[in-house]
GROMACS .gro file of N, CA and C in nm:
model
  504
    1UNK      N    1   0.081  -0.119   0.000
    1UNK     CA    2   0.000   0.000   0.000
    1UNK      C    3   0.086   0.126   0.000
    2UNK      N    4   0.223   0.126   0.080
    2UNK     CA    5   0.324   0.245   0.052
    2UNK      C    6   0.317   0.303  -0.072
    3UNK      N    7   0.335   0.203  -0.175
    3UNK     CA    8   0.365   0.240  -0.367
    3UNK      C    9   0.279   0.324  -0.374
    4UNK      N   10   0.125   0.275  -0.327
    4UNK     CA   11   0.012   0.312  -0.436
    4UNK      C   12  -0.005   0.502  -0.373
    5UNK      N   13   0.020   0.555  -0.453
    5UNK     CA   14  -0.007   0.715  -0.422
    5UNK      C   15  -0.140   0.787  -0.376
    6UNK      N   16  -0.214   0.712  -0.267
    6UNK     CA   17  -0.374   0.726  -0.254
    6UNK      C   18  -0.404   0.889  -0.280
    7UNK      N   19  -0.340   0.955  -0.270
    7UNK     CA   20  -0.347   1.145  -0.294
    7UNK      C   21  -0.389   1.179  -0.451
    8UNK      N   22  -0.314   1.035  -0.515
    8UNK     CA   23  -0.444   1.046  -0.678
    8UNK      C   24  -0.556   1.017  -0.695
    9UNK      N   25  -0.614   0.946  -0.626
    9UNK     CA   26  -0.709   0.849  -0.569
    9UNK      C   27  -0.869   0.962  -0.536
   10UNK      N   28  -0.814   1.117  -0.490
   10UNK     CA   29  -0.921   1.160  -0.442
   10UNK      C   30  -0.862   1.286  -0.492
   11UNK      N   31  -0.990   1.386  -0.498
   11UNK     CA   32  -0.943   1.524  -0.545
   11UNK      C   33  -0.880   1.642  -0.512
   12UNK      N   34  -0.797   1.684  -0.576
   12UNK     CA   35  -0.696   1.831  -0.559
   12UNK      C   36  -0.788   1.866  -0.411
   13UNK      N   37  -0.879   1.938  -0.360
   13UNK     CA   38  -0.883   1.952  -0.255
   13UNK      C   39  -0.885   1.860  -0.141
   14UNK      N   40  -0.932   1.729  -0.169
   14UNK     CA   41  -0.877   1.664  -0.045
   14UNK      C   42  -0.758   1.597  -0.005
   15UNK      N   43  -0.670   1.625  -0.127
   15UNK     CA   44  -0.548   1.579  -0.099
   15UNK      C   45  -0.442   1.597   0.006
   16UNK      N   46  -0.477   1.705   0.118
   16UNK     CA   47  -0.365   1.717   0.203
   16UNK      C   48  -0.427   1.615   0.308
   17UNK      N   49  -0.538   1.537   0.307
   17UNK     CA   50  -0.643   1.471   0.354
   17UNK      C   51  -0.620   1.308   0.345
   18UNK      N   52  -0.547   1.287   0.213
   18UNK     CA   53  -0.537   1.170   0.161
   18UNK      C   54  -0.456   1.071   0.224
   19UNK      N   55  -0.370   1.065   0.349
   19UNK     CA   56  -0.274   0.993   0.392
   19UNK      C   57  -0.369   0.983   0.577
   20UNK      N   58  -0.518   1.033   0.618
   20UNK     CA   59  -0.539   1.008   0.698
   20UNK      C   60  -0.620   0.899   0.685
   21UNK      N   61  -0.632   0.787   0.835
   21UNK     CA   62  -0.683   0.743   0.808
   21UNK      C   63  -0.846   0.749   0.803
   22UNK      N   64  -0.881   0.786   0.717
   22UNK     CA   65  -1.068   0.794   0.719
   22UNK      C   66  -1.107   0.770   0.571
   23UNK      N   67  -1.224   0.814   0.587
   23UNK     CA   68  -1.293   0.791   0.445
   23UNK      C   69  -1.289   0.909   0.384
   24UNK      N   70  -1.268   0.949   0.233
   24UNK     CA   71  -1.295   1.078   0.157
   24UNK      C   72  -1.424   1.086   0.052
   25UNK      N   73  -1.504   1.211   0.066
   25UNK     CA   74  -1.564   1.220  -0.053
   25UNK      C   75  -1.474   1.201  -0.196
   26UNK      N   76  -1.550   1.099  -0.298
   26UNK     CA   77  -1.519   1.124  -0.413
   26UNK      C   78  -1.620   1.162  -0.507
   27UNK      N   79  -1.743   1.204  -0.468
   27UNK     CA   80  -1.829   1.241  -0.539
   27UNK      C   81  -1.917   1.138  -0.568
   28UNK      N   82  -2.016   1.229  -0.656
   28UNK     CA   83  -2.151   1.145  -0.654
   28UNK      C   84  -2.243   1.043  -0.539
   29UNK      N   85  -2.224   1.101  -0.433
   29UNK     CA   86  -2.257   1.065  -0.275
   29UNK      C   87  -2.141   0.910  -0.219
   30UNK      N   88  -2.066   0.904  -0.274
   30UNK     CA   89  -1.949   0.794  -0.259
   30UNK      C   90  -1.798   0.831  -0.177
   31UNK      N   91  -1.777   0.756  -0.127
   31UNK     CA   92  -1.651   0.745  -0.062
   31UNK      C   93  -1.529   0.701  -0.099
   32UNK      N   94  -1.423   0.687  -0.097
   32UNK     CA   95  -1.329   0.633  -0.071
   32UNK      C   96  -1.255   0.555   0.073
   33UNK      N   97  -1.272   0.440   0.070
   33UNK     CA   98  -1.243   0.360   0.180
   33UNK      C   99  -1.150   0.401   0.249
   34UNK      N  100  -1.116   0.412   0.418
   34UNK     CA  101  -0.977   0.469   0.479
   34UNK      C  102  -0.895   0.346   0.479
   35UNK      N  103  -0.781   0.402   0.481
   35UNK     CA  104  -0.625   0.318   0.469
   35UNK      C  105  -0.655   0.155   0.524
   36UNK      N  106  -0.661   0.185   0.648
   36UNK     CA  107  -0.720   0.082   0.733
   36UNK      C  108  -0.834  -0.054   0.682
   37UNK      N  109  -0.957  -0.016   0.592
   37UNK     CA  110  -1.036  -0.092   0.532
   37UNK      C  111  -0.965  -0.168   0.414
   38UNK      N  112  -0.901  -0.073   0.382
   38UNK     CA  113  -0.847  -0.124   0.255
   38UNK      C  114  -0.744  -0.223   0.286
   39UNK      N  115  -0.663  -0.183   0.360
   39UNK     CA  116  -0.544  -0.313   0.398
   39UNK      C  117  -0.629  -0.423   0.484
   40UNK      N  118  -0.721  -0.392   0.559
   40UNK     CA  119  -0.792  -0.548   0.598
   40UNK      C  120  -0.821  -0.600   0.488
   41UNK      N  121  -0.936  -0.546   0.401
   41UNK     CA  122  -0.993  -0.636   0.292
   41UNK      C  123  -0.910  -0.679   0.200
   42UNK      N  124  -0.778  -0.632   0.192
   42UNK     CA  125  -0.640  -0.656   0.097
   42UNK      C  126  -0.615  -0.807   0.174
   43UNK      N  127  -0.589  -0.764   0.332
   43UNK     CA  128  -0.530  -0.881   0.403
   43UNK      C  129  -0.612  -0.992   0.402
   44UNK      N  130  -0.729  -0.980   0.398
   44UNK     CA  131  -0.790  -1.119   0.455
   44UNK      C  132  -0.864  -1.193   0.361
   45UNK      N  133  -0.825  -1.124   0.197
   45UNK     CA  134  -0.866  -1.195   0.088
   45UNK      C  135  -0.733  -1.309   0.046
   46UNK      N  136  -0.604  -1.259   0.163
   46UNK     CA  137  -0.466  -1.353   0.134
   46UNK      C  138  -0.438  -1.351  -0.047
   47UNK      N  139  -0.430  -1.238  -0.100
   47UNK     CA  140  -0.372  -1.242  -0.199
   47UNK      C  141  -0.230  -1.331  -0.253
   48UNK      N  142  -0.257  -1.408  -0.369
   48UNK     CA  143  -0.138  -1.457  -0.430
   48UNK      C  144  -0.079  -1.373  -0.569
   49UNK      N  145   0.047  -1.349  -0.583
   49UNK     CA  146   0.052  -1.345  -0.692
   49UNK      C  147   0.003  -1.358  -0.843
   50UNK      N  148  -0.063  -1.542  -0.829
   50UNK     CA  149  -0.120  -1.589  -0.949
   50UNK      C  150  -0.264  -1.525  -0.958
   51UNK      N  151  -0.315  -1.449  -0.847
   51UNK     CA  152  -0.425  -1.488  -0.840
   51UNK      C  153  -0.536  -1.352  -0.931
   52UNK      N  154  -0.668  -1.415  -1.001
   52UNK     CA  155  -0.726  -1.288  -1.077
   52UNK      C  156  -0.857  -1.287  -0.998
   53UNK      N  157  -0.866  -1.114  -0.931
   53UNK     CA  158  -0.963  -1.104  -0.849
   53UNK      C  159  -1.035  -0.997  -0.939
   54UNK      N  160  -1.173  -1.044  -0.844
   54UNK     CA  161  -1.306  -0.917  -0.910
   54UNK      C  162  -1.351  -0.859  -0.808
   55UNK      N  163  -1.335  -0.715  -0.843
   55UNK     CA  164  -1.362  -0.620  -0.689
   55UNK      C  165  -1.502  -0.574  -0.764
   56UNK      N  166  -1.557  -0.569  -0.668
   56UNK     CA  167  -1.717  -0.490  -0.745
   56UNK      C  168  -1.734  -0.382  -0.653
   57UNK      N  169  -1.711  -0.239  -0.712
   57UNK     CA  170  -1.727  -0.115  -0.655
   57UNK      C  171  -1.606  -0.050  -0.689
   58UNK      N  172  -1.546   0.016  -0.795
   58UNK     CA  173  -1.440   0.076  -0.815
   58UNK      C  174  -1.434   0.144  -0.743
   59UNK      N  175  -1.510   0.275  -0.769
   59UNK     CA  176  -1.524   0.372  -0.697
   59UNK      C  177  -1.393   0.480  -0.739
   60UNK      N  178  -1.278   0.500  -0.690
   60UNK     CA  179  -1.169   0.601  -0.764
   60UNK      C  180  -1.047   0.516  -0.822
   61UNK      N  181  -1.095   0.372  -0.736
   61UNK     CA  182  -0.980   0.270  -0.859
   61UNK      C  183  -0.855   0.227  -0.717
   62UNK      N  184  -0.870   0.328  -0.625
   62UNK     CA  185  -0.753   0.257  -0.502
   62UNK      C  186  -0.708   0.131  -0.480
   63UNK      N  187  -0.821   0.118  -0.423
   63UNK     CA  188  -0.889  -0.042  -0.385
   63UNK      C  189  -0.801  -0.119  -0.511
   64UNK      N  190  -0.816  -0.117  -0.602
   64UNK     CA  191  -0.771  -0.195  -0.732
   64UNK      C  192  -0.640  -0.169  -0.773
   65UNK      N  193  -0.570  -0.005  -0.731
   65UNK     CA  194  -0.428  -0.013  -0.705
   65UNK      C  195  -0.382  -0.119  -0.698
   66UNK      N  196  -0.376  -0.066  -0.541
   66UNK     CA  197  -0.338  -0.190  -0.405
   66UNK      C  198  -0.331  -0.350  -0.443
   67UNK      N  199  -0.422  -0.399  -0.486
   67UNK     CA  200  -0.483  -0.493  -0.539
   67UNK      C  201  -0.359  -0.570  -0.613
   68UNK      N  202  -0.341  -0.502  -0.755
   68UNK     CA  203  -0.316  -0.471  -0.861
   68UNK      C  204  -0.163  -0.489  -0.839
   69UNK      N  205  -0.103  -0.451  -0.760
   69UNK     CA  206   0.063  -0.484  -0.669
   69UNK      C  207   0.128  -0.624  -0.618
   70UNK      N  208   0.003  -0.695  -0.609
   70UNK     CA  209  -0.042  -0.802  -0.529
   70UNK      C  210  -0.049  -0.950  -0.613
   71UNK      N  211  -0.165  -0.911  -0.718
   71UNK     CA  212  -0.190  -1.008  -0.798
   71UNK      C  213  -0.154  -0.977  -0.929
   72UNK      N  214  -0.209  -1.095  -1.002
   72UNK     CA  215  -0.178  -1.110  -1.174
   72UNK      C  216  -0.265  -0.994  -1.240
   73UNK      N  217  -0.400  -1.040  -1.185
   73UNK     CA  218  -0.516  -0.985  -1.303
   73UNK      C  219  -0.604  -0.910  -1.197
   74UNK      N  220  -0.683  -0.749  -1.165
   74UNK     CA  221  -0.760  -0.706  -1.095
   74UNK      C  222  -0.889  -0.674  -1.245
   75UNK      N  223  -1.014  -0.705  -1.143
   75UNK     CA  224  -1.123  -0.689  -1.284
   75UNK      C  225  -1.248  -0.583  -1.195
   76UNK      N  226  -1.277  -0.495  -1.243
   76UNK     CA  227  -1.307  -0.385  -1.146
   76UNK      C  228  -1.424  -0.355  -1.212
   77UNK      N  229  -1.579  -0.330  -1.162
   77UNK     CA  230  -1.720  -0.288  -1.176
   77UNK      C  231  -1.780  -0.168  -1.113
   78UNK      N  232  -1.762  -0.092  -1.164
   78UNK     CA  233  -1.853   0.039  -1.103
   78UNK      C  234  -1.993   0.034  -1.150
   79UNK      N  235  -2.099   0.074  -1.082
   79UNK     CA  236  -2.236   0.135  -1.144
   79UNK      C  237  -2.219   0.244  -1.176
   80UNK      N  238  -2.165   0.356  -1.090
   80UNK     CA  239  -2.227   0.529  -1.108
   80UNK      C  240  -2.095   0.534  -1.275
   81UNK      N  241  -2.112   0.535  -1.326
   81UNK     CA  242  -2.057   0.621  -1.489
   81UNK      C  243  -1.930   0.681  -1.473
   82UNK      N  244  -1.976   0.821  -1.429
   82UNK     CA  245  -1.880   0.898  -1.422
   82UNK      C  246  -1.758   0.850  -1.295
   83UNK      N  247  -1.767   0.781  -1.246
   83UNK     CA  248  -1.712   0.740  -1.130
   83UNK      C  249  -1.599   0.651  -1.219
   84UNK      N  250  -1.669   0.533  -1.241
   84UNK     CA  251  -1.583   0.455  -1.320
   84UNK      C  252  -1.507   0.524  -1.472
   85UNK      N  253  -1.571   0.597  -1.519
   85UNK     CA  254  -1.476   0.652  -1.591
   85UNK      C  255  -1.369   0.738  -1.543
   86UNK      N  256  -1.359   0.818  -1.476
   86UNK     CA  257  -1.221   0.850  -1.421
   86UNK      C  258  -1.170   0.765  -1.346
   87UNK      N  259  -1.184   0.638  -1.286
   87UNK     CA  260  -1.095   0.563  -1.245
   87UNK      C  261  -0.984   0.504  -1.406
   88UNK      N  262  -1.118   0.436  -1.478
   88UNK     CA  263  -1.047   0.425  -1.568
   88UNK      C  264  -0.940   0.495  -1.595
   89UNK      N  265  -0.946   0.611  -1.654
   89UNK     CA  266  -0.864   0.738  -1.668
   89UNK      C  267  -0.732   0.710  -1.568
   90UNK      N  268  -0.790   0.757  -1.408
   90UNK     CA  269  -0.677   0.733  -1.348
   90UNK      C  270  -0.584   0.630  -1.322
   91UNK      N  271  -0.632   0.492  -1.356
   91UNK     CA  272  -0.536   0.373  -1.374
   91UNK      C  273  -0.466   0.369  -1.477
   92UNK      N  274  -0.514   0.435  -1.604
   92UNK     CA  275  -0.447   0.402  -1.650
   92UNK      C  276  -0.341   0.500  -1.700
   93UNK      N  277  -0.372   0.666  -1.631
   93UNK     CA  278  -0.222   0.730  -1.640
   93UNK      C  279  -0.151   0.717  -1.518
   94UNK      N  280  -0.187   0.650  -1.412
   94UNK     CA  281  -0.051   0.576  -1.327
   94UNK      C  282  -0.013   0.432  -1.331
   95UNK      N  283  -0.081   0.399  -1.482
   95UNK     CA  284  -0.015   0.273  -1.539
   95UNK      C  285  -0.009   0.169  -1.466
   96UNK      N  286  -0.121   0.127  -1.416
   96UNK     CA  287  -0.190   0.014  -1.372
   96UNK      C  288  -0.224  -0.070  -1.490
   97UNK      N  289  -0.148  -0.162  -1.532
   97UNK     CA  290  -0.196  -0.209  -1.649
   97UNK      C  291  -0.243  -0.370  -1.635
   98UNK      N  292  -0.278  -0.427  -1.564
   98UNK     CA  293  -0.329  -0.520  -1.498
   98UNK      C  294  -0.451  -0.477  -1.443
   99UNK      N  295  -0.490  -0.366  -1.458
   99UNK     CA  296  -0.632  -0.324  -1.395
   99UNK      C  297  -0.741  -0.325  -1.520
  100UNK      N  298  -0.841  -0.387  -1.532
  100UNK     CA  299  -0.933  -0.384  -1.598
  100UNK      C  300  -1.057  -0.346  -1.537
  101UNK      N  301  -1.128  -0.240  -1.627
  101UNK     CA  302  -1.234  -0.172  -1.567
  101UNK      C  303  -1.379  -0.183  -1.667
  102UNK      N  304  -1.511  -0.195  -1.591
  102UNK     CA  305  -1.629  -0.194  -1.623
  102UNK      C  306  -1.702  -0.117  -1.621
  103UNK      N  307  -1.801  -0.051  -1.650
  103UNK     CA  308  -1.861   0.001  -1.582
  103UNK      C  309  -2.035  -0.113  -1.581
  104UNK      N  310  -2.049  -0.121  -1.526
  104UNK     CA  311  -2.252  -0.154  -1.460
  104UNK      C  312  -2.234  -0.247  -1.382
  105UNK      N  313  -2.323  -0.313  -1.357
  105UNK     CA  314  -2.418  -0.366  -1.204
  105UNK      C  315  -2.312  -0.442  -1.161
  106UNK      N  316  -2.231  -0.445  -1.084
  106UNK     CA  317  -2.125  -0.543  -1.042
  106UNK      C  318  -2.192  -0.686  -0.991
  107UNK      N  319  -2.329  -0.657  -0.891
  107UNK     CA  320  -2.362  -0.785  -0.829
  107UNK      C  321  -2.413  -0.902  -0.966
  108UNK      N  322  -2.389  -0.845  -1.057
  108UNK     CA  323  -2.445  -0.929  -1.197
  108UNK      C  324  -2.299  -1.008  -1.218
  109UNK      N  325  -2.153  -0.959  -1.160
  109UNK     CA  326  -2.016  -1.040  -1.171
  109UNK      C  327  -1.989  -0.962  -1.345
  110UNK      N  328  -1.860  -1.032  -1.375
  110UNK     CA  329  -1.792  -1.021  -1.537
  110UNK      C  330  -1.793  -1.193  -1.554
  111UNK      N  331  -1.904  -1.229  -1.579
  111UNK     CA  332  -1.909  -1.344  -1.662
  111UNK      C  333  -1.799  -1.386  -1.769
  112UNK      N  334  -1.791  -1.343  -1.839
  112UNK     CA  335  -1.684  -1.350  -1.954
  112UNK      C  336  -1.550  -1.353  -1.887
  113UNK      N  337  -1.530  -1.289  -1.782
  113UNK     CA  338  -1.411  -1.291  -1.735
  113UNK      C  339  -1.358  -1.355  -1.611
  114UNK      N  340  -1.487  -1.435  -1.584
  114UNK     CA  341  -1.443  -1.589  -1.477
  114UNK      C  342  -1.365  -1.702  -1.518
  115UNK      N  343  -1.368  -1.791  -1.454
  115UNK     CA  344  -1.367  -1.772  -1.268
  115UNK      C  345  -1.227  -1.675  -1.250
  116UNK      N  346  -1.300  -1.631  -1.098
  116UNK     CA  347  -1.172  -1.586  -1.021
  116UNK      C  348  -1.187  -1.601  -0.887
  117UNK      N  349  -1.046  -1.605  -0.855
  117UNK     CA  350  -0.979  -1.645  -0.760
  117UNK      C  351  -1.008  -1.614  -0.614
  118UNK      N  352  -1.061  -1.464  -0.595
  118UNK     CA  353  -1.081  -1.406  -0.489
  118UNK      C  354  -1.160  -1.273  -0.538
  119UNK      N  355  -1.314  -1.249  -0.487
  119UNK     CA  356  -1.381  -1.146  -0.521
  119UNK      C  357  -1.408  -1.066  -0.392
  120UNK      N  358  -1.377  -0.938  -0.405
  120UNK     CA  359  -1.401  -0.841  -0.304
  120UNK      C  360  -1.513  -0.767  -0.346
  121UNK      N  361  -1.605  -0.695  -0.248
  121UNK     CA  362  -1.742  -0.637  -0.246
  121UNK      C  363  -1.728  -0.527  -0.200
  122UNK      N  364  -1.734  -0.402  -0.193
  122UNK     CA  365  -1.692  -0.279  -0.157
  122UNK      C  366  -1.837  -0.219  -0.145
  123UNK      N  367  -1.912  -0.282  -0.184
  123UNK     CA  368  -2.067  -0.188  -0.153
  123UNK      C  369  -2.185  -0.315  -0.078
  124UNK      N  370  -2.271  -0.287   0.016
  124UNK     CA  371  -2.325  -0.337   0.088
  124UNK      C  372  -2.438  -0.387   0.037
  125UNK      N  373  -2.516  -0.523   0.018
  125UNK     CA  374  -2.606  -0.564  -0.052
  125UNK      C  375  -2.622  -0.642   0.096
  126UNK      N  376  -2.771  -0.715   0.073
  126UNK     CA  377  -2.837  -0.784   0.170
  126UNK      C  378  -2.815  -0.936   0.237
  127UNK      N  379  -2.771  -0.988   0.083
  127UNK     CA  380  -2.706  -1.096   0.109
  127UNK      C  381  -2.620  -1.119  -0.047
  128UNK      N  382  -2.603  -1.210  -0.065
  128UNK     CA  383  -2.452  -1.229  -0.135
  128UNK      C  384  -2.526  -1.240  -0.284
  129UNK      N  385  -2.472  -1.210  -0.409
  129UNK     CA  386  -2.554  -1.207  -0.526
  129UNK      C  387  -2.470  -1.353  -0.577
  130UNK      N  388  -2.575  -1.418  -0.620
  130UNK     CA  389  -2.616  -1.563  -0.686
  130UNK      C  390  -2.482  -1.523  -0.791
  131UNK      N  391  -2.466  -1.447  -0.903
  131UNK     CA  392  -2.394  -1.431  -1.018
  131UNK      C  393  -2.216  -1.424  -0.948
  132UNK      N  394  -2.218  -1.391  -0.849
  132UNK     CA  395  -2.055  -1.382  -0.749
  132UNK      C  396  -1.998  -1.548  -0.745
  133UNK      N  397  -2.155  -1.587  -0.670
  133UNK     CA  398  -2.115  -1.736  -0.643
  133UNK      C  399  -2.087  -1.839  -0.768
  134UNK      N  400  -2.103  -1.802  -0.836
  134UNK     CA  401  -2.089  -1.847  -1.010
  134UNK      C  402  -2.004  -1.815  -0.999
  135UNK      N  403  -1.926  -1.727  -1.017
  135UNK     CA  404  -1.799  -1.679  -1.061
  135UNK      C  405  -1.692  -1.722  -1.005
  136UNK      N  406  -1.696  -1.745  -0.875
  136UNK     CA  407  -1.574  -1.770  -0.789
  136UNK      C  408  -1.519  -1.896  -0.782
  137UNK      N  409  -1.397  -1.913  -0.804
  137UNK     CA  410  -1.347  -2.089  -0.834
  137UNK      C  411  -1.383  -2.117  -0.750
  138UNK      N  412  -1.382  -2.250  -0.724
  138UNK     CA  413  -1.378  -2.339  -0.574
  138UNK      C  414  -1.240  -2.343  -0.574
  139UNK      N  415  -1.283  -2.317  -0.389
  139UNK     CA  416  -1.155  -2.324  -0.313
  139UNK      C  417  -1.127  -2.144  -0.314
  140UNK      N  418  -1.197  -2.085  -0.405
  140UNK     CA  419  -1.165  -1.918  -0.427
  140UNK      C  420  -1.220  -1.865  -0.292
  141UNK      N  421  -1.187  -1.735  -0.228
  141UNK     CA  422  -1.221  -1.654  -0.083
  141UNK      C  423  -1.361  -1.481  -0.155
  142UNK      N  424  -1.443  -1.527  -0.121
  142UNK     CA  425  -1.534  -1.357  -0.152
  142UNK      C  426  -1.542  -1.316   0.008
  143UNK      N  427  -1.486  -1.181   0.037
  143UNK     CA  428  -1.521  -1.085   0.111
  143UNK      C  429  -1.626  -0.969   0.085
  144UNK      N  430  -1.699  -1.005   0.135
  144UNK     CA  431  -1.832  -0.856   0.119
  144UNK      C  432  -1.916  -0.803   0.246
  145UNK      N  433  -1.898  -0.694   0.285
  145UNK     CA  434  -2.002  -0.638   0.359
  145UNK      C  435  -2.136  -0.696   0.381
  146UNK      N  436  -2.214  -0.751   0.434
  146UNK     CA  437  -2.378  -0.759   0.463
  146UNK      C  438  -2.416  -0.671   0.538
  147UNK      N  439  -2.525  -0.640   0.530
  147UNK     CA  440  -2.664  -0.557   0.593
  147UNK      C  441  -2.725  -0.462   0.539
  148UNK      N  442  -2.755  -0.342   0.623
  148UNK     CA  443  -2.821  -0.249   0.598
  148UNK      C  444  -2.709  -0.135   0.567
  149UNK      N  445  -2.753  -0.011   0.529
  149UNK     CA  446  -2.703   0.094   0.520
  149UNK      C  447  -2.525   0.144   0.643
  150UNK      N  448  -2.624   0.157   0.727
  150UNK     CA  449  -2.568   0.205   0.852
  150UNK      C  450  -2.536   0.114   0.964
  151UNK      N  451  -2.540  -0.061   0.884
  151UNK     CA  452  -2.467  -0.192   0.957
  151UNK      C  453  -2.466  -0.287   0.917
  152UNK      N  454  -2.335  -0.261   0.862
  152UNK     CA  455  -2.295  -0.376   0.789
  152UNK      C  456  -2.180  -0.445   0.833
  153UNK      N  457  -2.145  -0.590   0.829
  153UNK     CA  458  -2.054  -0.640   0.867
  153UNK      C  459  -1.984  -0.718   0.745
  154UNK      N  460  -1.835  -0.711   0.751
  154UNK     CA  461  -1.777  -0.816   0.687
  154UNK      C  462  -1.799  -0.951   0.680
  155UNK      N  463  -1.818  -1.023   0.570
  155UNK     CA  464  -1.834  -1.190   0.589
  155UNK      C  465  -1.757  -1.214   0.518
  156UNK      N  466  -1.614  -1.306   0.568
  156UNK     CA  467  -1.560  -1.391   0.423
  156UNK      C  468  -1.576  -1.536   0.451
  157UNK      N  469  -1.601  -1.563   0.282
  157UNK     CA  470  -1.639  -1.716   0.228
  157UNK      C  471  -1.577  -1.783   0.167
  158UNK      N  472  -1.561  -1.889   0.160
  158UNK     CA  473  -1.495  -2.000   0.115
  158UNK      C  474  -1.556  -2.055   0.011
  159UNK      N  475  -1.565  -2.076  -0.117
  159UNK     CA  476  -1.632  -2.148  -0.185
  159UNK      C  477  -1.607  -2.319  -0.167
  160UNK      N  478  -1.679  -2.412  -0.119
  160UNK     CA  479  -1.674  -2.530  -0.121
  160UNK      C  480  -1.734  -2.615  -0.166
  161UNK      N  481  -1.742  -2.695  -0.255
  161UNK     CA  482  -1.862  -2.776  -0.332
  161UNK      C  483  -1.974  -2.732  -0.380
  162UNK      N  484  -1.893  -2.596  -0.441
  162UNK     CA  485  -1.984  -2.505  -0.482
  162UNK      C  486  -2.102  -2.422  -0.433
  163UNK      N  487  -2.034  -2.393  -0.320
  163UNK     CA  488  -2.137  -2.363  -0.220
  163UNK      C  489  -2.043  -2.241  -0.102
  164UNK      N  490  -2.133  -2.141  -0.045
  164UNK     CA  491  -2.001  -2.062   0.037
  164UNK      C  492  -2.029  -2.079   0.118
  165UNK      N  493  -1.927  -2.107   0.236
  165UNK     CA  494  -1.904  -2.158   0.339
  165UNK      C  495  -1.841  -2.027   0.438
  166UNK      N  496  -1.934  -1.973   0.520
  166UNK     CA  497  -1.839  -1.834   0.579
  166UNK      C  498  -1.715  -1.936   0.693
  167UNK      N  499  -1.577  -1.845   0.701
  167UNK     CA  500  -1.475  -1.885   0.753
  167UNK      C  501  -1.454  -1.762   0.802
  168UNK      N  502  -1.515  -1.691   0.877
  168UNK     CA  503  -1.526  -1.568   1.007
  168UNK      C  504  -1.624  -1.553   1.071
   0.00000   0.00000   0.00000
């Protein structure tokens, strides 16, 4: 996480902002995750080298930095448009070139671009979307938020006999 320059990550004014740990506006009522979230959900997806993960929630593309340092292949889904298009943008003039970007419904997965290895969830849904569990090898780890708005908890899963198995 040292490499990744999070001060590109969020805008000219919140940049003297960018090295604390909290969350930043990036617009369009969205955040940017603090330091702290990001290195848990980095840590406890146990990244390999080989490994090609699908983060669903770009958001300014950090998250997928980080990521992106770590593993082979990062495959990245925004909904809001404009969001994902300047990530785009910004990965790829700090030459993230292992970062591949989408833009629409992430809980729908990148079909075409399964299985993978380890899928991270960056936005809070109710329970886990059917199209994730498709996607994820067996033996692959999905970390995602559950609940409501204002409580949500981390769950990570294990895919096992095709089936997820929480292991927290």
């Amino acid at each position: 996480m040292r490499t990744v320059p999070r001060h590109e990550f969020v805008s000219p004014s919140m940049r003297r902002y960018a090295y604390q740990d909290s969350a930043l506006p990036i617009g369009h009522r969205q955040t940017i995750s603090p330091p702290f979230i990001v290195a848990y959900m980095t840590e406890t997806i146990a990244p390999r080298e080989t490994d090609r993960v699908l983060e669903i929630g770009t958001g300014s593309g950090y998250q997928a930095a980080v990521l992106s340092e770590l593993v082979r292949d990062v495959f990245t889904i925004e909904i809001v448009e404009p969001l994902g298009r300047a990530a785009r943008r910004r990965l790829q003039r700090l030459k993230y070139g292992n970062v591949h970007t989408r833009i629409g419904d992430g809980y729908k997965g990148w079909a075409e671009k399964a299985p993978f290895d380890k899928i991270i969830v960056t936005c809070s849904p109710e329970k886990v979307p059917a199209p994730l569990v498709d996607q994820l090898k067996e033996g692959g780890r999905l970390l995602i938020p559950l609940g409501e708005r204002y409580q949500q908890v981390f769950h990570l899963f294990e895919k096992k006999n095709g089936r997820l198995v929480q292991t927290n």
